[in-house]
Amino acid sequence: MDYLWAFLIGGALCVVGQILIDKTNLTPARILVSYVVAGVFLGAVGLYPKLVDFAGAGATVPLTGFGNTLAKGVHEAVLRDGFLGVFTGGLTAAAAGICAAVVFGLLAGLIFQPKDK
């Protein structure tokens, strides 16, 4: 049942993004930034952790989960390090995901030959 909820919640987040692409004049970059900001906001008001508990990877993998991770990292770092945590907390919390994106992007660039459209 956990897999089903992860699939449904993650899929619903993707459907919302696709609807925004199809029905609005928003650029994909603005939609991506909106997803990150929504994750930060929902985490700040305490709703996103509940969604993560319910949907697991269906809530942590999309960009809203990245925004929530950044906000949670900043909050914890500010409590621990004070004002300096504003600058270090988000990157520390999301370092594994950022590193994985860089490594897999590099591997994809090495394995496949990119072409102009």
Coordinates of N, CA, C and O in Angstrom, one line a residue:
M1 N 0.8 -1.2 0.0 CA 0.0 0.0 0.0 C 0.9 1.3 0.0 O 0.5 2.3 -0.6
D2 N 2.0 1.2 0.6 CA 3.0 2.3 0.7 C 3.4 2.7 -0.7 O 3.5 3.9 -1.1
Y3 N 3.6 1.7 -1.6 CA 4.1 2.0 -3.0 C 2.9 2.7 -3.7 O 3.2 3.6 -4.6
L4 N 1.7 2.3 -3.5 CA 0.6 2.9 -4.2 C 0.4 4.3 -3.8 O 0.3 5.2 -4.7
W5 N 0.5 4.6 -2.5 CA 0.4 6.0 -2.1 C 1.5 6.9 -2.6 O 1.3 8.0 -3.0
A6 N 2.7 6.3 -2.6 CA 3.9 7.1 -3.1 C 3.6 7.4 -4.6 O 3.9 8.5 -5.1
F7 N 3.2 6.4 -5.4 CA 2.9 6.6 -6.8 C 1.8 7.6 -7.0 O 1.9 8.5 -7.9
L8 N 0.7 7.5 -6.3 CA -0.4 8.5 -6.4 C 0.0 9.9 -6.1 O -0.4 10.8 -6.8
I9 N 0.6 10.1 -4.9 CA 1.0 11.4 -4.5 C 2.0 12.1 -5.4 O 1.9 13.2 -5.9
G10 N 3.1 11.3 -5.8 CA 4.1 11.8 -6.7 C 3.5 12.1 -8.1 O 3.8 13.1 -8.7
G11 N 2.6 11.2 -8.5 CA 1.9 11.4 -9.8 C 1.0 12.6 -9.8 O 1.0 13.3 -10.8
A12 N 0.4 12.9 -8.7 CA -0.5 14.0 -8.5 C 0.3 15.3 -8.6 O -0.1 16.3 -9.3
L13 N 1.5 15.3 -8.0 CA 2.4 16.5 -8.1 C 2.8 16.7 -9.5 O 2.9 17.9 -10.0
C14 N 3.1 15.6 -10.3 CA 3.5 15.8 -11.7 C 2.3 16.2 -12.5 O 2.5 17.0 -13.5
V15 N 1.1 15.7 -12.2 CA 0.0 16.2 -13.0 C -0.3 17.7 -12.8 O -0.6 18.4 -13.8
V16 N -0.1 18.1 -11.6 CA -0.3 19.6 -11.4 C 0.7 20.4 -12.2 O 0.4 21.4 -12.9
G17 N 2.0 19.9 -12.2 CA 3.0 20.6 -13.0 C 2.7 20.5 -14.5 O 2.8 21.5 -15.2
Q18 N 2.2 19.4 -15.0 CA 1.8 19.3 -16.4 C 0.6 20.2 -16.8 O 0.6 20.8 -17.8
I19 N -0.3 20.3 -15.9 CA -1.5 21.2 -16.1 C -1.0 22.7 -16.1 O -1.4 23.5 -17.0
L20 N 0.0 23.0 -15.3 CA 0.5 24.4 -15.3 C 1.2 24.7 -16.6 O 1.2 25.8 -17.1
I21 N 2.0 23.7 -17.1 CA 2.7 23.9 -18.4 C 1.6 24.0 -19.5 O 1.8 24.9 -20.4
D22 N 0.6 23.2 -19.5 CA -0.4 23.2 -20.6 C -1.3 24.4 -20.6 O -1.7 24.9 -21.7
K23 N -1.8 24.8 -19.4 CA -2.9 25.8 -19.3 C -2.4 27.2 -19.0 O -3.3 28.1 -18.9
T24 N -1.2 27.4 -18.6 CA -0.7 28.7 -18.3 C 0.4 29.2 -19.2 O 0.9 28.4 -20.0
N25 N 0.8 30.4 -19.1 CA 2.0 30.9 -19.8 C 3.2 30.9 -19.0 O 4.2 31.5 -19.3
L26 N 3.2 30.1 -17.9 CA 4.4 30.0 -17.0 C 5.5 29.2 -17.7 O 5.2 28.2 -18.4
T27 N 6.7 29.7 -17.6 CA 7.8 28.9 -18.2 C 8.1 27.7 -17.3 O 7.8 27.7 -16.1
P28 N 8.7 26.6 -17.8 CA 9.1 25.5 -16.9 C 9.9 25.9 -15.7 O 9.8 25.4 -14.7
A29 N 10.8 26.9 -16.0 CA 11.7 27.3 -14.9 C 10.9 28.0 -13.7 O 11.2 27.7 -12.6
R30 N 9.9 28.7 -14.1 CA 9.1 29.3 -13.0 C 8.2 28.3 -12.3 O 8.0 28.4 -11.1
I31 N 7.8 27.3 -13.0 CA 7.0 26.2 -12.4 C 7.9 25.4 -11.4 O 7.5 25.1 -10.3
L32 N 9.2 25.2 -11.8 CA 10.1 24.5 -11.0 C 10.4 25.3 -9.7 O 10.4 24.7 -8.6
V33 N 10.6 26.6 -9.9 CA 10.9 27.4 -8.7 C 9.6 27.5 -7.8 O 9.8 27.4 -6.6
S34 N 8.5 27.5 -8.4 CA 7.2 27.5 -7.6 C 7.1 26.2 -6.8 O 6.7 26.3 -5.6
Y35 N 7.5 25.1 -7.4 CA 7.4 23.9 -6.6 C 8.4 23.9 -5.4 O 8.0 23.4 -4.3
V36 N 9.6 24.4 -5.6 CA 10.5 24.5 -4.5 C 10.0 25.4 -3.4 O 10.0 25.1 -2.2
V37 N 9.5 26.5 -3.8 CA 8.9 27.5 -2.8 C 7.7 26.9 -2.1 O 7.6 27.1 -0.9
A38 N 6.9 26.2 -2.9 CA 5.7 25.5 -2.2 C 6.2 24.5 -1.2 O 5.6 24.4 -0.1
G39 N 7.3 23.8 -1.5 CA 7.8 22.8 -0.5 C 8.3 23.5 0.7 O 8.1 23.0 1.9
V40 N 9.0 24.7 0.5 CA 9.5 25.4 1.7 C 8.3 25.9 2.5 O 8.3 25.8 3.7
F41 N 7.3 26.5 1.9 CA 6.1 27.0 2.6 C 5.4 25.9 3.3 O 5.0 26.0 4.5
L42 N 5.1 24.8 2.6 CA 4.4 23.7 3.3 C 5.2 23.1 4.4 O 4.6 22.7 5.4
G43 N 6.5 23.1 4.3 CA 7.3 22.6 5.4 C 7.3 23.6 6.6 O 7.3 23.2 7.7
A44 N 7.3 24.9 6.3 CA 7.3 25.9 7.3 C 6.0 25.8 8.2 O 6.0 26.1 9.4
V45 N 4.9 25.6 7.5 CA 3.6 25.5 8.3 C 3.3 24.1 8.8 O 2.3 23.9 9.5
G46 N 4.2 23.2 8.6 CA 4.1 21.8 9.2 C 3.3 20.8 8.4 O 3.0 19.7 8.9
L47 N 2.9 21.1 7.2 CA 2.1 20.2 6.4 C 3.0 19.2 5.6 O 2.6 18.0 5.5
Y48 N 4.1 19.6 5.2 CA 4.9 18.7 4.3 C 5.4 17.5 5.1 O 5.4 16.4 4.5
P49 N 5.9 17.7 6.3 CA 6.4 16.5 7.0 C 5.3 15.4 7.2 O 5.5 14.2 7.1
K50 N 4.0 15.8 7.3 CA 2.9 14.9 7.4 C 2.7 14.2 6.0 O 2.4 13.0 6.0
L51 N 2.9 15.0 5.0 CA 2.7 14.4 3.6 C 3.9 13.4 3.4 O 3.6 12.3 2.8
V52 N 5.1 13.7 3.8 CA 6.2 12.8 3.7 C 5.9 11.5 4.5 O 6.2 10.4 4.0
D53 N 5.4 11.6 5.7 CA 5.1 10.4 6.5 C 4.1 9.5 5.8 O 4.1 8.3 5.9
F54 N 3.1 10.2 5.1 CA 2.1 9.4 4.4 C 2.5 8.8 3.1 O 2.3 7.7 2.8
A55 N 3.2 9.7 2.3 CA 3.5 9.3 0.9 C 4.9 8.8 0.7 O 5.3 8.3 -0.4
G56 N 5.8 9.0 1.6 CA 7.2 8.6 1.5 C 7.9 9.2 0.3 O 7.9 10.4 0.1
A57 N 8.5 8.4 -0.6 CA 9.2 8.9 -1.7 C 8.3 9.7 -2.7 O 8.9 10.5 -3.5
G58 N 7.1 9.4 -2.7 CA 6.2 10.2 -3.6 C 6.1 11.7 -3.2 O 5.8 12.5 -4.0
A59 N 6.5 12.0 -2.0 CA 6.6 13.4 -1.6 C 8.0 13.9 -1.5 O 8.2 15.1 -1.5
T60 N 9.0 13.0 -1.3 CA 10.4 13.5 -1.1 C 11.1 13.7 -2.4 O 12.0 14.5 -2.5
V61 N 10.8 12.9 -3.4 CA 11.5 12.9 -4.7 C 11.2 14.2 -5.5 O 12.1 14.8 -6.1
P62 N 9.9 14.6 -5.7 CA 9.7 15.8 -6.5 C 10.3 17.1 -5.9 O 10.8 17.1 -4.8
L63 N 10.3 18.1 -6.7 CA 11.0 19.4 -6.2 C 10.4 20.0 -5.0 O 11.1 20.7 -4.3
T64 N 9.2 19.7 -4.7 CA 8.6 20.2 -3.4 C 9.4 19.5 -2.2 O 9.6 20.2 -1.2
G65 N 9.8 18.3 -2.4 CA 10.6 17.6 -1.3 C 11.9 18.3 -1.2 O 12.5 18.4 -0.1
F66 N 12.5 18.7 -2.3 CA 13.8 19.4 -2.3 C 13.7 20.7 -1.5 O 14.5 21.1 -0.7
G67 N 12.6 21.5 -1.8 CA 12.4 22.7 -1.0 C 12.2 22.5 0.4 O 12.7 23.2 1.3
N68 N 11.4 21.4 0.8 CA 11.2 21.1 2.2 C 12.6 20.7 2.8 O 12.8 21.1 4.0
T69 N 13.4 20.0 2.1 CA 14.7 19.6 2.7 C 15.6 20.8 2.9 O 16.2 20.9 4.0
L70 N 15.6 21.7 2.0 CA 16.4 23.0 2.2 C 15.9 23.7 3.4 O 16.7 24.2 4.2
A71 N 14.6 23.9 3.5 CA 14.0 24.7 4.6 C 14.3 24.0 6.0 O 14.7 24.7 6.9
K72 N 14.1 22.7 6.0 CA 14.4 22.0 7.2 C 15.9 22.0 7.6 O 16.2 22.2 8.8
G73 N 16.8 22.0 6.7 CA 18.2 22.1 6.9 C 18.6 23.5 7.4 O 19.4 23.6 8.4
V74 N 18.0 24.5 6.9 CA 18.2 25.8 7.3 C 17.7 26.0 8.8 O 18.4 26.6 9.6
H75 N 16.5 25.5 9.0 CA 16.0 25.7 10.4 C 16.8 25.0 11.4 O 17.1 25.6 12.5
E76 N 17.3 23.8 11.1 CA 18.1 23.1 12.1 C 19.5 23.7 12.3 O 20.0 23.8 13.4
A77 N 20.0 24.2 11.2 CA 21.4 24.9 11.3 C 21.3 26.2 12.0 O 22.2 26.6 12.7
V78 N 20.2 26.9 11.8 CA 20.0 28.2 12.6 C 19.9 27.9 14.0 O 20.5 28.7 14.9
L79 N 19.2 26.9 14.4 CA 19.1 26.6 15.8 C 20.4 26.2 16.4 O 20.7 26.4 17.6
R80 N 21.2 25.5 15.6 CA 22.5 25.0 16.1 C 23.6 26.0 16.0 O 24.4 26.2 16.9
D81 N 23.7 26.8 14.8 CA 24.8 27.6 14.6 C 24.5 29.1 14.6 O 25.4 30.0 14.3
G82 N 23.3 29.5 14.8 CA 22.9 30.9 14.7 C 22.7 31.3 13.3 O 22.4 30.6 12.4
F83 N 23.0 32.6 13.1 CA 22.8 33.3 11.8 C 23.6 32.6 10.6 O 23.2 32.5 9.5
L84 N 24.8 32.0 10.9 CA 25.6 31.3 9.9 C 24.8 30.2 9.3 O 25.0 29.8 8.2
G85 N 23.9 29.6 10.1 CA 23.1 28.5 9.6 C 22.2 28.8 8.4 O 21.8 27.9 7.6
V86 N 21.9 30.1 8.2 CA 21.1 30.5 7.1 C 21.8 30.2 5.8 O 21.2 29.8 4.8
F87 N 23.1 30.3 5.8 CA 24.0 30.1 4.6 C 24.4 28.7 4.5 O 24.6 28.2 3.3
T88 N 24.5 27.9 5.5 CA 25.1 26.6 5.4 C 24.1 25.5 5.5 O 24.3 24.4 5.0
G89 N 23.0 25.7 6.2 CA 22.0 24.7 6.5 C 21.4 24.0 5.3 O 21.3 22.8 5.2
G90 N 20.9 24.8 4.3 CA 20.3 24.2 3.1 C 21.2 23.3 2.3 O 20.8 22.2 1.9
L91 N 22.4 23.8 2.1 CA 23.3 23.0 1.3 C 23.8 21.7 2.0 O 24.0 20.7 1.4
T92 N 23.9 21.8 3.3 CA 24.3 20.7 4.1 C 23.2 19.6 4.1 O 23.5 18.4 3.9
A93 N 22.0 20.0 4.2 CA 20.9 19.1 4.2 C 20.7 18.4 2.9 O 20.3 17.3 2.8
A94 N 20.9 19.2 1.8 CA 20.6 18.7 0.5 C 21.9 18.2 -0.3 O 21.8 17.9 -1.5
A95 N 23.0 18.1 0.4 CA 24.2 17.8 -0.3 C 24.2 16.5 -1.0 O 24.7 16.4 -2.1
A96 N 23.6 15.5 -0.4 CA 23.6 14.1 -1.1 C 22.8 14.2 -2.4 O 23.2 13.7 -3.4
G97 N 21.7 14.9 -2.4 CA 20.8 15.0 -3.6 C 21.5 15.8 -4.6 O 21.5 15.5 -5.8
I98 N 22.2 16.9 -4.2 CA 22.9 17.8 -5.2 C 24.0 17.0 -5.8 O 24.3 17.0 -7.0
C99 N 24.8 16.3 -5.0 CA 25.9 15.5 -5.5 C 25.5 14.4 -6.4 O 26.1 14.2 -7.5
A100 N 24.4 13.7 -6.1 CA 23.9 12.7 -7.0 C 23.5 13.3 -8.3 O 23.7 12.7 -9.4
A101 N 22.8 14.4 -8.3 CA 22.4 15.1 -9.6 C 23.6 15.4 -10.4 O 23.6 15.2 -11.7
V102 N 24.7 15.9 -9.8 CA 25.9 16.3 -10.6 C 26.5 15.0 -11.1 O 26.9 15.0 -12.3
V103 N 26.7 14.0 -10.3 CA 27.4 12.8 -10.8 C 26.6 12.1 -11.9 O 27.1 11.7 -12.9
F104 N 25.3 12.0 -11.7 CA 24.5 11.3 -12.7 C 24.4 12.1 -14.0 O 24.3 11.6 -15.1
G105 N 24.4 13.5 -13.9 CA 24.4 14.3 -15.0 C 25.7 14.2 -15.8 O 25.7 14.1 -17.0
L106 N 26.8 14.1 -15.1 CA 28.1 13.9 -15.7 C 28.2 12.5 -16.4 O 28.6 12.4 -17.5
L107 N 27.7 11.5 -15.7 CA 27.7 10.2 -16.4 C 26.8 10.1 -17.6 O 27.2 9.6 -18.6
A108 N 25.7 10.8 -17.6 CA 24.8 10.8 -18.7 C 25.5 11.6 -19.9 O 25.4 11.2 -21.0
G109 N 26.2 12.7 -19.5 CA 26.9 13.4 -20.5 C 28.1 12.6 -21.2 O 28.4 12.8 -22.3
L110 N 28.7 11.8 -20.4 CA 29.8 11.0 -20.9 C 29.3 9.8 -21.7 O 30.0 9.4 -22.7
I111 N 28.2 9.2 -21.3 CA 27.7 8.0 -22.0 C 27.0 8.3 -23.3 O 27.1 7.7 -24.3
F112 N 26.1 9.4 -23.3 CA 25.3 9.7 -24.4 C 25.9 10.9 -25.1 O 26.5 11.8 -24.5
Q113 N 25.7 11.0 -26.4 CA 26.2 12.2 -27.2 C 25.0 13.2 -27.4 O 24.1 13.0 -28.1
P114 N 25.1 14.3 -26.7 CA 24.1 15.3 -26.8 C 24.1 16.0 -28.2 O 25.1 16.1 -28.8
K115 N 22.9 16.3 -28.7 CA 22.8 16.9 -30.0 C 21.9 18.1 -29.9 O 21.0 18.2 -29.1
D116 N 22.2 19.1 -30.7 CA 21.3 20.3 -30.8 C 20.0 19.9 -31.5 O 20.0 19.0 -32.3
K117 N 18.9 20.6 -31.1 CA 17.6 20.3 -31.7 C 17.5 20.9 -33.1 O 18.0 21.9 -33.4

